Tab-separated table of C-alpha atoms in Angstrom:
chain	number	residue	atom	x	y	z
A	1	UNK	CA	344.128	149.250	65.116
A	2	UNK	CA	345.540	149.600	68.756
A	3	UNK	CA	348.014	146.503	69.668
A	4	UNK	CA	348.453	147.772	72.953
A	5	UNK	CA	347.975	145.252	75.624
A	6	UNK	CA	346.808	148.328	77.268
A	7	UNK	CA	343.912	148.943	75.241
A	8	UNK	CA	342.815	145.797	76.073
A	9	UNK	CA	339.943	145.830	79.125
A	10	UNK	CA	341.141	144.190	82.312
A	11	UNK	CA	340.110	140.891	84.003
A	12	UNK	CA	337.749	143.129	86.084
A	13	UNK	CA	336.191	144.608	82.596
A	14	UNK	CA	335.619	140.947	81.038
A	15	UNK	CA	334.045	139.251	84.588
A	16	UNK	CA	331.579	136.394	84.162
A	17	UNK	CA	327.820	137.658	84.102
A	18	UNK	CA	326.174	135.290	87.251
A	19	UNK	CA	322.386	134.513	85.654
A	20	UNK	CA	320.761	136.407	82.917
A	21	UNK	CA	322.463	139.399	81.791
A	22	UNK	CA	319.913	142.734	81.529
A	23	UNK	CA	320.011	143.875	77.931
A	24	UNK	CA	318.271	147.113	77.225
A	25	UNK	CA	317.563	147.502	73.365
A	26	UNK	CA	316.975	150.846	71.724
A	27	UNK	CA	314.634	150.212	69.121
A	28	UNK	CA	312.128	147.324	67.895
A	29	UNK	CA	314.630	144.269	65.950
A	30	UNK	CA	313.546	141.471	64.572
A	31	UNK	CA	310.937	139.421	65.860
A	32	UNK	CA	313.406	136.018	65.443
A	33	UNK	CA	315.981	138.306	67.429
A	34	UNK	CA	314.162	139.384	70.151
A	35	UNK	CA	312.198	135.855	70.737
A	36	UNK	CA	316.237	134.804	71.147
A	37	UNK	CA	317.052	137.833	73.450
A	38	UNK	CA	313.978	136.820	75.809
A	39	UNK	CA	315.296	133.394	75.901
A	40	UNK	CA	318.518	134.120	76.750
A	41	UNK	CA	318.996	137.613	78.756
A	42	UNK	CA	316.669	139.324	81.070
A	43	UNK	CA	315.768	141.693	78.117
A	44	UNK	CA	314.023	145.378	78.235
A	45	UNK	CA	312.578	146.007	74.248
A	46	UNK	CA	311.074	148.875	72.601
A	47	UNK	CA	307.998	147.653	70.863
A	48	UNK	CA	306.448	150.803	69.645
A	49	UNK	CA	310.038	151.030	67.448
A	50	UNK	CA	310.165	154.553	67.727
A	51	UNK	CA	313.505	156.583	69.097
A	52	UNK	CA	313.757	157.008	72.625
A	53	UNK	CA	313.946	160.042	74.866
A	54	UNK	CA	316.670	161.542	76.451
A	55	UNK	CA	315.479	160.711	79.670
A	56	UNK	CA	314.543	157.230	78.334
A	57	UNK	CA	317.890	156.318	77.278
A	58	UNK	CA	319.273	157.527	80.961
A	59	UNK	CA	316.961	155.051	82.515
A	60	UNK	CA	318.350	152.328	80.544
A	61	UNK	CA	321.897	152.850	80.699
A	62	UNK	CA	321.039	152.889	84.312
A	63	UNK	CA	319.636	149.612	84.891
A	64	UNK	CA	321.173	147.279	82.780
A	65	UNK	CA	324.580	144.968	81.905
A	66	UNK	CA	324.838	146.061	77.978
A	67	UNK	CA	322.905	148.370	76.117
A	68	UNK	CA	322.644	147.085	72.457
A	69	UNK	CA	321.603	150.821	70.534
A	70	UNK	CA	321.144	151.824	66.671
A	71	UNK	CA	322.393	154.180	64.581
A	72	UNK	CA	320.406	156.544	65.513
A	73	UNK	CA	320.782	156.502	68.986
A	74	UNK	CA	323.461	158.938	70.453
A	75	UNK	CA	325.701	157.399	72.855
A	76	UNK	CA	327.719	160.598	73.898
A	77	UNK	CA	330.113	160.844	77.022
A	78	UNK	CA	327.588	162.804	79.246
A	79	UNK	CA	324.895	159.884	78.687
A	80	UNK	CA	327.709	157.358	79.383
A	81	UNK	CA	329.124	159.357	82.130
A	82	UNK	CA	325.369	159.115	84.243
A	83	UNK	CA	325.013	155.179	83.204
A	84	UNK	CA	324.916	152.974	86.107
A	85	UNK	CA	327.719	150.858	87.466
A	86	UNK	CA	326.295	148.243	86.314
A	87	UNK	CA	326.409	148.981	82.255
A	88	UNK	CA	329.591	147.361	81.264
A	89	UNK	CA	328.950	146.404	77.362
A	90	UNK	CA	327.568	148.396	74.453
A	91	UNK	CA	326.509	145.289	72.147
A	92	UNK	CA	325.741	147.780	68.824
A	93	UNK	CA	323.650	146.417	66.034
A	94	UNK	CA	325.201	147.614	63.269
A	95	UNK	CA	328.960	148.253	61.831
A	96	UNK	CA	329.153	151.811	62.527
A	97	UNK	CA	330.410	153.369	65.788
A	98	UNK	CA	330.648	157.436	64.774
A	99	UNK	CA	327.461	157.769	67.043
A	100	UNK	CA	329.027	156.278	69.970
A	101	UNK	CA	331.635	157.955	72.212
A	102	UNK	CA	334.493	155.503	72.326
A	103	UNK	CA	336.761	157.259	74.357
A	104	UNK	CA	334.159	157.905	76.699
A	105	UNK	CA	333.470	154.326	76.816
A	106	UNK	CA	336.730	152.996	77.558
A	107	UNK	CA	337.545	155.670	80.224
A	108	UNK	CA	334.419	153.904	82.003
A	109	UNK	CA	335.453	150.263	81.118
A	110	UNK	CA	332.816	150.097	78.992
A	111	UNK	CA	333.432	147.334	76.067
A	112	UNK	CA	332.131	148.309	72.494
A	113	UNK	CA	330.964	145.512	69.837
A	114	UNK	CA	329.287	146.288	66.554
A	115	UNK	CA	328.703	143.830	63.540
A	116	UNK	CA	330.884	143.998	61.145
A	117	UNK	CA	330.566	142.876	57.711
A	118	UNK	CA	326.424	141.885	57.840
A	119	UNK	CA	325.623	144.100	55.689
A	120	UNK	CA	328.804	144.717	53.308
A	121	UNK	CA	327.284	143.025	50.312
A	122	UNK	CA	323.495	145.167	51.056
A	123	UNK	CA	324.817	148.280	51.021
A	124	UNK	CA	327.049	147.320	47.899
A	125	UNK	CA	324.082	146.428	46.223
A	126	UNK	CA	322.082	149.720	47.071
A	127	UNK	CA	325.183	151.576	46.048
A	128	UNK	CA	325.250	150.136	42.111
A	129	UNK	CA	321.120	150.658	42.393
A	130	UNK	CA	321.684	154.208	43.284
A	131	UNK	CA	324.317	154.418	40.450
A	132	UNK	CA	322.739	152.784	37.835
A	133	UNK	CA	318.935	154.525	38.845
A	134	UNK	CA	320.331	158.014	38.206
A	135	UNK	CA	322.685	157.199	35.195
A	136	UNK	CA	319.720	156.196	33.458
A	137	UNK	CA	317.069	158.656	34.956
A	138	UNK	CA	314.937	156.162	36.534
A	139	UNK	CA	313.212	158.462	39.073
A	140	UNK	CA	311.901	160.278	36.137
A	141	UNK	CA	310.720	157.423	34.230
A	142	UNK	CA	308.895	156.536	36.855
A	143	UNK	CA	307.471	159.517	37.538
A	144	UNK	CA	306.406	159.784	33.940
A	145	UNK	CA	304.235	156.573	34.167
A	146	UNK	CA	302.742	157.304	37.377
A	147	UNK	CA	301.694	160.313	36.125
A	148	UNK	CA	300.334	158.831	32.912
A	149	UNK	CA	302.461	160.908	30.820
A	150	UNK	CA	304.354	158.901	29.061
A	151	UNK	CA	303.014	159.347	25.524
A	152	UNK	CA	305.457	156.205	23.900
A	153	UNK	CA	308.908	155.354	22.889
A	154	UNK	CA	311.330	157.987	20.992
A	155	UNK	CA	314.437	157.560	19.853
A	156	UNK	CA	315.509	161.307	21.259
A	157	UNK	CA	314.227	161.480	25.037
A	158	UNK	CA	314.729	160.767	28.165
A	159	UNK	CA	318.739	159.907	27.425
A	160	UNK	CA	320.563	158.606	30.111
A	161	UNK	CA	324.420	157.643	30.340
A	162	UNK	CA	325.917	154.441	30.135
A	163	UNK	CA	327.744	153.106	32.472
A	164	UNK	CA	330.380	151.016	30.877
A	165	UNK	CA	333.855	153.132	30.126
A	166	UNK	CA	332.717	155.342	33.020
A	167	UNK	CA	335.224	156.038	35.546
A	168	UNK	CA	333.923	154.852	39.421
A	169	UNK	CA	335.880	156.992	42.116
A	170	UNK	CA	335.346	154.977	45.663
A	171	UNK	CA	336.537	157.082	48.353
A	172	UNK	CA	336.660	154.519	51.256
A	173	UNK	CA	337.967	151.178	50.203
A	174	UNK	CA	337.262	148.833	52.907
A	175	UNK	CA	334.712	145.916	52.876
A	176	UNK	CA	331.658	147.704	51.435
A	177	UNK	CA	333.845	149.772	49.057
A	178	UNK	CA	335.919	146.693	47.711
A	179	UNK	CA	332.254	144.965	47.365
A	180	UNK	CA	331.086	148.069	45.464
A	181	UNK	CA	334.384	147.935	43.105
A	182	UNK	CA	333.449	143.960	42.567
A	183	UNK	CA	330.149	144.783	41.185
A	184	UNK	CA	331.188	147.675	39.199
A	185	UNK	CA	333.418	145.695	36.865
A	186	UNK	CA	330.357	144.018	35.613
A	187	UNK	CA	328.623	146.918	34.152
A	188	UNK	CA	332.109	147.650	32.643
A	189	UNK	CA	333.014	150.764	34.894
A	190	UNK	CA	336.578	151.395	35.056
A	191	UNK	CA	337.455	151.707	38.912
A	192	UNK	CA	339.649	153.949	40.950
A	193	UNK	CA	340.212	154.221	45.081
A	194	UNK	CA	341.340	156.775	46.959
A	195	UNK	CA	342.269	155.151	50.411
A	196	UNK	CA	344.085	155.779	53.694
A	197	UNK	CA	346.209	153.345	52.804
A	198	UNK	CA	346.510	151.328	49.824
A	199	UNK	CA	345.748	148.100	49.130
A	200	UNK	CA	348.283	144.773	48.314
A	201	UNK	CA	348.890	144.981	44.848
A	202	UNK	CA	347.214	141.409	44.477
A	203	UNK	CA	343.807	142.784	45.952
A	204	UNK	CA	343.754	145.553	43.604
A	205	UNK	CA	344.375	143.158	40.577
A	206	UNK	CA	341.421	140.825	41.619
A	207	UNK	CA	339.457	144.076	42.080
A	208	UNK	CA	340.425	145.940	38.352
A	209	UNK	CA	340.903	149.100	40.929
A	210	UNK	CA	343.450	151.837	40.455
A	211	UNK	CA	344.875	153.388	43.520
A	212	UNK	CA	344.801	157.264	43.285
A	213	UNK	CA	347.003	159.045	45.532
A	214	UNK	CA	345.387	162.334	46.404
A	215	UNK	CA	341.613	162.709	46.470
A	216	UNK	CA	341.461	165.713	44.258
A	217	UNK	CA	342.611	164.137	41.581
A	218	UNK	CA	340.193	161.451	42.205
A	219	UNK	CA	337.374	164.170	42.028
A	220	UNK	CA	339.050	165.804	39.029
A	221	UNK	CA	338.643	162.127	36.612
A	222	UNK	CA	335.702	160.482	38.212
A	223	UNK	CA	332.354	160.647	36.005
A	224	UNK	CA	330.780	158.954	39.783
A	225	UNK	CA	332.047	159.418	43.115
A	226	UNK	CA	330.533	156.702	45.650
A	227	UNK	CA	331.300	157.395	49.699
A	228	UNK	CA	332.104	154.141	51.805
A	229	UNK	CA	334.041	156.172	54.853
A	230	UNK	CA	333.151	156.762	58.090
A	231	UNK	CA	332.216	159.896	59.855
A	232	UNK	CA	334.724	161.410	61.635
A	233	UNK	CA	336.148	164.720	62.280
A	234	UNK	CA	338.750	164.179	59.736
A	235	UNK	CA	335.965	163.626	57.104
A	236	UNK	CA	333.245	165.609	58.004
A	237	UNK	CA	332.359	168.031	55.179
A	238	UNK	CA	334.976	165.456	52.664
A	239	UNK	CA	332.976	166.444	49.903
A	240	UNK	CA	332.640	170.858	51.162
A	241	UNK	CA	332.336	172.888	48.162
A	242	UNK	CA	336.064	173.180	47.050
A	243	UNK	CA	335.981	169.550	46.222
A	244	UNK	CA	332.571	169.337	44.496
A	245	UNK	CA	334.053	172.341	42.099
A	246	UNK	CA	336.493	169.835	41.423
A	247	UNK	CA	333.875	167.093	39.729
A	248	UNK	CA	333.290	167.145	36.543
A	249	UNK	CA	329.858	169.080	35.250
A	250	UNK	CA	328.695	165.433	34.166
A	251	UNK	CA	329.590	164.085	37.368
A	252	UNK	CA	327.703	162.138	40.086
A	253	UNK	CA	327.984	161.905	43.900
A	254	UNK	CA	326.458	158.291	45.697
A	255	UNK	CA	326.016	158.462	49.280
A	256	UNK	CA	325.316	155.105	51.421
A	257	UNK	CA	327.933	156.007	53.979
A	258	UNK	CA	327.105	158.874	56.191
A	259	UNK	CA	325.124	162.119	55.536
A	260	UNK	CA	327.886	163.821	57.475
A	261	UNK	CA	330.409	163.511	54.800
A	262	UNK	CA	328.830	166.181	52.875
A	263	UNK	CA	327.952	169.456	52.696
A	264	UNK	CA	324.934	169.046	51.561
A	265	UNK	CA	324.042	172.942	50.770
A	266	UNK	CA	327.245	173.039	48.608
A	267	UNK	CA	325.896	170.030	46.692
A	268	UNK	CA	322.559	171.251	45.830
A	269	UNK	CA	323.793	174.444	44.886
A	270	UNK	CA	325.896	172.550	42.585
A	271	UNK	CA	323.146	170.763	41.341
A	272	UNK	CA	320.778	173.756	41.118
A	273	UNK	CA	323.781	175.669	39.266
A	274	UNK	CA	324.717	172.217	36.824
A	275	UNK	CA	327.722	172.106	38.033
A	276	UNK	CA	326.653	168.814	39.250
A	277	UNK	CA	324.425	166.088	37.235
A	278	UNK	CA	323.327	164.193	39.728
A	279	UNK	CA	323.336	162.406	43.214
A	280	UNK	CA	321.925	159.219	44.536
A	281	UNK	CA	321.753	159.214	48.372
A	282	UNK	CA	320.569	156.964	50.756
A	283	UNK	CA	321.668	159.092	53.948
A	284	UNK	CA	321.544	162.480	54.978
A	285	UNK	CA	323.273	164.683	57.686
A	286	UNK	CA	319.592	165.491	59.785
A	287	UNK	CA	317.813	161.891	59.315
A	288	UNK	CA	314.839	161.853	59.148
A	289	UNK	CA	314.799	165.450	57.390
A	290	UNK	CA	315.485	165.540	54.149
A	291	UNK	CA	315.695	168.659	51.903
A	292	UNK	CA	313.034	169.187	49.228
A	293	UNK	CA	315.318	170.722	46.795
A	294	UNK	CA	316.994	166.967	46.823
A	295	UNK	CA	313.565	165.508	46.958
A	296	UNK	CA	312.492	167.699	43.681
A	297	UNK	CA	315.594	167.481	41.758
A	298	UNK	CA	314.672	165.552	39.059
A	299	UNK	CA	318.259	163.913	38.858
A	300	UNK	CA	318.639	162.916	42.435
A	301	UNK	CA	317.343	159.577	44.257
A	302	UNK	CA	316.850	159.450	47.813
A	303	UNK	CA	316.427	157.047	49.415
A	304	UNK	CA	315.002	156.456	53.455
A	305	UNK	CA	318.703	154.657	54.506
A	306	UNK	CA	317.713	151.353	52.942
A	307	UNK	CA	321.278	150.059	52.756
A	308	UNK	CA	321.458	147.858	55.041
A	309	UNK	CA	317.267	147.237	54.870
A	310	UNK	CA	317.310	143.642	54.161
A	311	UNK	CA	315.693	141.004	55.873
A	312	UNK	CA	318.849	138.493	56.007
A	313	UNK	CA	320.888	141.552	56.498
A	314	UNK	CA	318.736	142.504	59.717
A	315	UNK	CA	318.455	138.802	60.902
A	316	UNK	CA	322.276	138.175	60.723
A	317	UNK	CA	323.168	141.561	62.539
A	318	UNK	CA	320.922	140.820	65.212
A	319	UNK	CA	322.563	137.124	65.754
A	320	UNK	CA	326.028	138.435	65.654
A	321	UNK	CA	324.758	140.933	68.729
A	322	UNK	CA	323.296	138.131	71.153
A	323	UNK	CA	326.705	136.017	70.057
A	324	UNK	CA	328.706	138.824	70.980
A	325	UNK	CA	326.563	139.388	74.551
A	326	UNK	CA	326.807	135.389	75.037
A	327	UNK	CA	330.639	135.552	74.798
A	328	UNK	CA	330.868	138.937	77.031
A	329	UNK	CA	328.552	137.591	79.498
A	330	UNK	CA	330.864	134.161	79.552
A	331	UNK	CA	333.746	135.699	80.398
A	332	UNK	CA	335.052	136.359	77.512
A	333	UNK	CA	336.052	138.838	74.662
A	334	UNK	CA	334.332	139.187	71.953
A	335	UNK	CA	335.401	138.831	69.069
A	336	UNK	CA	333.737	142.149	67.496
A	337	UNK	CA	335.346	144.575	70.423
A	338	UNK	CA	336.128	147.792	69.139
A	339	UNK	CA	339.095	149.407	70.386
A	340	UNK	CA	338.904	153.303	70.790
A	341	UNK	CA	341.079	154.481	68.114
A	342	UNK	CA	340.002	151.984	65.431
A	343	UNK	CA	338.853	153.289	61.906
């Protein structure tokens, strides 16, 4: 995180909104949040919820005060480069900013806001779901009974592994990954981080979480390896085929993070080969594609990106984006700006 005073925007950046403030929203919230938008800002929606054109999301960024996009819009320099004068805040719903161009933002004066934290303890509980579905084969059992072949209980089939004594390797330990290390210690995993930087020693205690310097050797002990980074160059491909060689044979991979942070090919091979158990993954690098290899695999769980897919979840990251418009348009900074250079 940037101290700089200048990183900060200017007085002319931050100026008071006179009257309603245009908002332009990518994709269909809500209702509760966009009933509050129309009350408050001279709002343009998107009520057939689908993604928006190219050309579509030019016309916005050319007509209104803040854009408030998704993660699956893509806010690169050459769309923010052709936005009108006029755009001066990207309100984001959501935590995530890989899909926005930051630089590109702040070499416009263009102030960034996302939501941090809505939706740390959702995707923390869709993480030890994913875990605990493919430790003990749910997908199968499941498919067993929907398929009406189940033919009744045996004491040798359809063995799973336990979770307690297992070793949890969280590569990412910020809010979602401390949340995931939380729950973990319930089901008796035995934790370990591998972090940018470590935590206090106090935070670590409170967590049961071991702090392991290098990832390889993270990969090298883990029985699961759960992904709570963000996508960036530095960590695109984190898990290429090099480091899934480095899992064990019993080992799992959980993905609620970013599809990017994976070669996916590698994995499946890995999984095709058994060189891999299994993988529980709620995102993918090509959203909405998926590959039917992963689909088929009778170890792997996918999952549509439901992390974040609660209703409270939705509801509160939606409030925290008209708060942070309310405060912009005031005059003020908000207190979820993101600073280009901010991890």
């Amino acid at each position: 995180m940037s101290n700089r005073a200048d990183a900060m925007p200017s007085s002319s950046e931050n100026r008071r909104i006179e009257g309603r403030a245009r908002v332009g929203v990518t994709r269909h919230l809500l209702p509760s949040v966009e009933r509050r938008m129309e009350e408050l800002f001279d709002v343009t929606l998107n009520r057939e919820d689908r993604p928006l054109t190219r050309d579509e999301m030019l016309a916005l960024v050319g007509s209104v005060d803040v854009l408030v996009p998704t993660v699956t819009d893509h806010i690169d320099g050459d769309l923010i480069a052709q936005a009108g004068p006029s755009l001066k805040l990207i309100a984001n719903f959501g935590a995530g900013t890989d899909h926005i161009d930051l630089k590109a933002a702040r070499a416009k004066g263009i102030m960034v806001t996302n939501t941090p934290g809505v939706f740390t303890e959702d995707t923390a509980d869709m993480t030890l779901a994913l875990i605990i579905g493919v430790m003990r084969r749910m997908r199968e059992g499941t498919r067993i009974i929907r398929r009406g072949e189940w033919s009744g209980w045996a004491p040798s089939t359809m063995l799973g592994r336990k979770l307690a004594d297992k070793k949890l390797g969280i590569i990412g330990m910020g809010r979602i990954g401390q949340a995931v290390a939380h729950r973990a210690r319930a089901f008796g995993l035995n934790v370990s981080y591998h972090n940018r930087h470590r935590l206090p020693e106090a935070v670590e205690r409170m967590l049961g979480a071991d702090y392991v310097p290098t990832l390889d050797q993270l990969l090298e002990t883990a029985d699961i390896v759960s992904l709570h980074c963000p996508a960036t160059a530095a960590t695109h491909n984190l898990l290429d085929a090099r480091a899934i060689g480095l899992m064990k044979p019993s080992g799992v991979i959980v993905n609620t993070a970013r599809g990017e942070l994976i070669d996916y090919e590698a994995m499946i091979e890995a999984l095709e080969t058994g060189r891999l158990w299994g993988a529980g993954l709620d995102v993918f690098p090509n959203e909405p594609e998926v590959d039917r290899r992963l689909v088929d695999h009778p170890y792997v769980i996918t999952q549509p990106h439901l992390g974040s897919a609660t209703e409270e979840g939705r509801a509160a990251s939606g409030e925290r984006v008209i708060a942070n418009i309310r405060v912009w348009a005031d005059g003020h900074r908000p207190l979820d700006q993101v600073l280009e250079g901010w991890a």
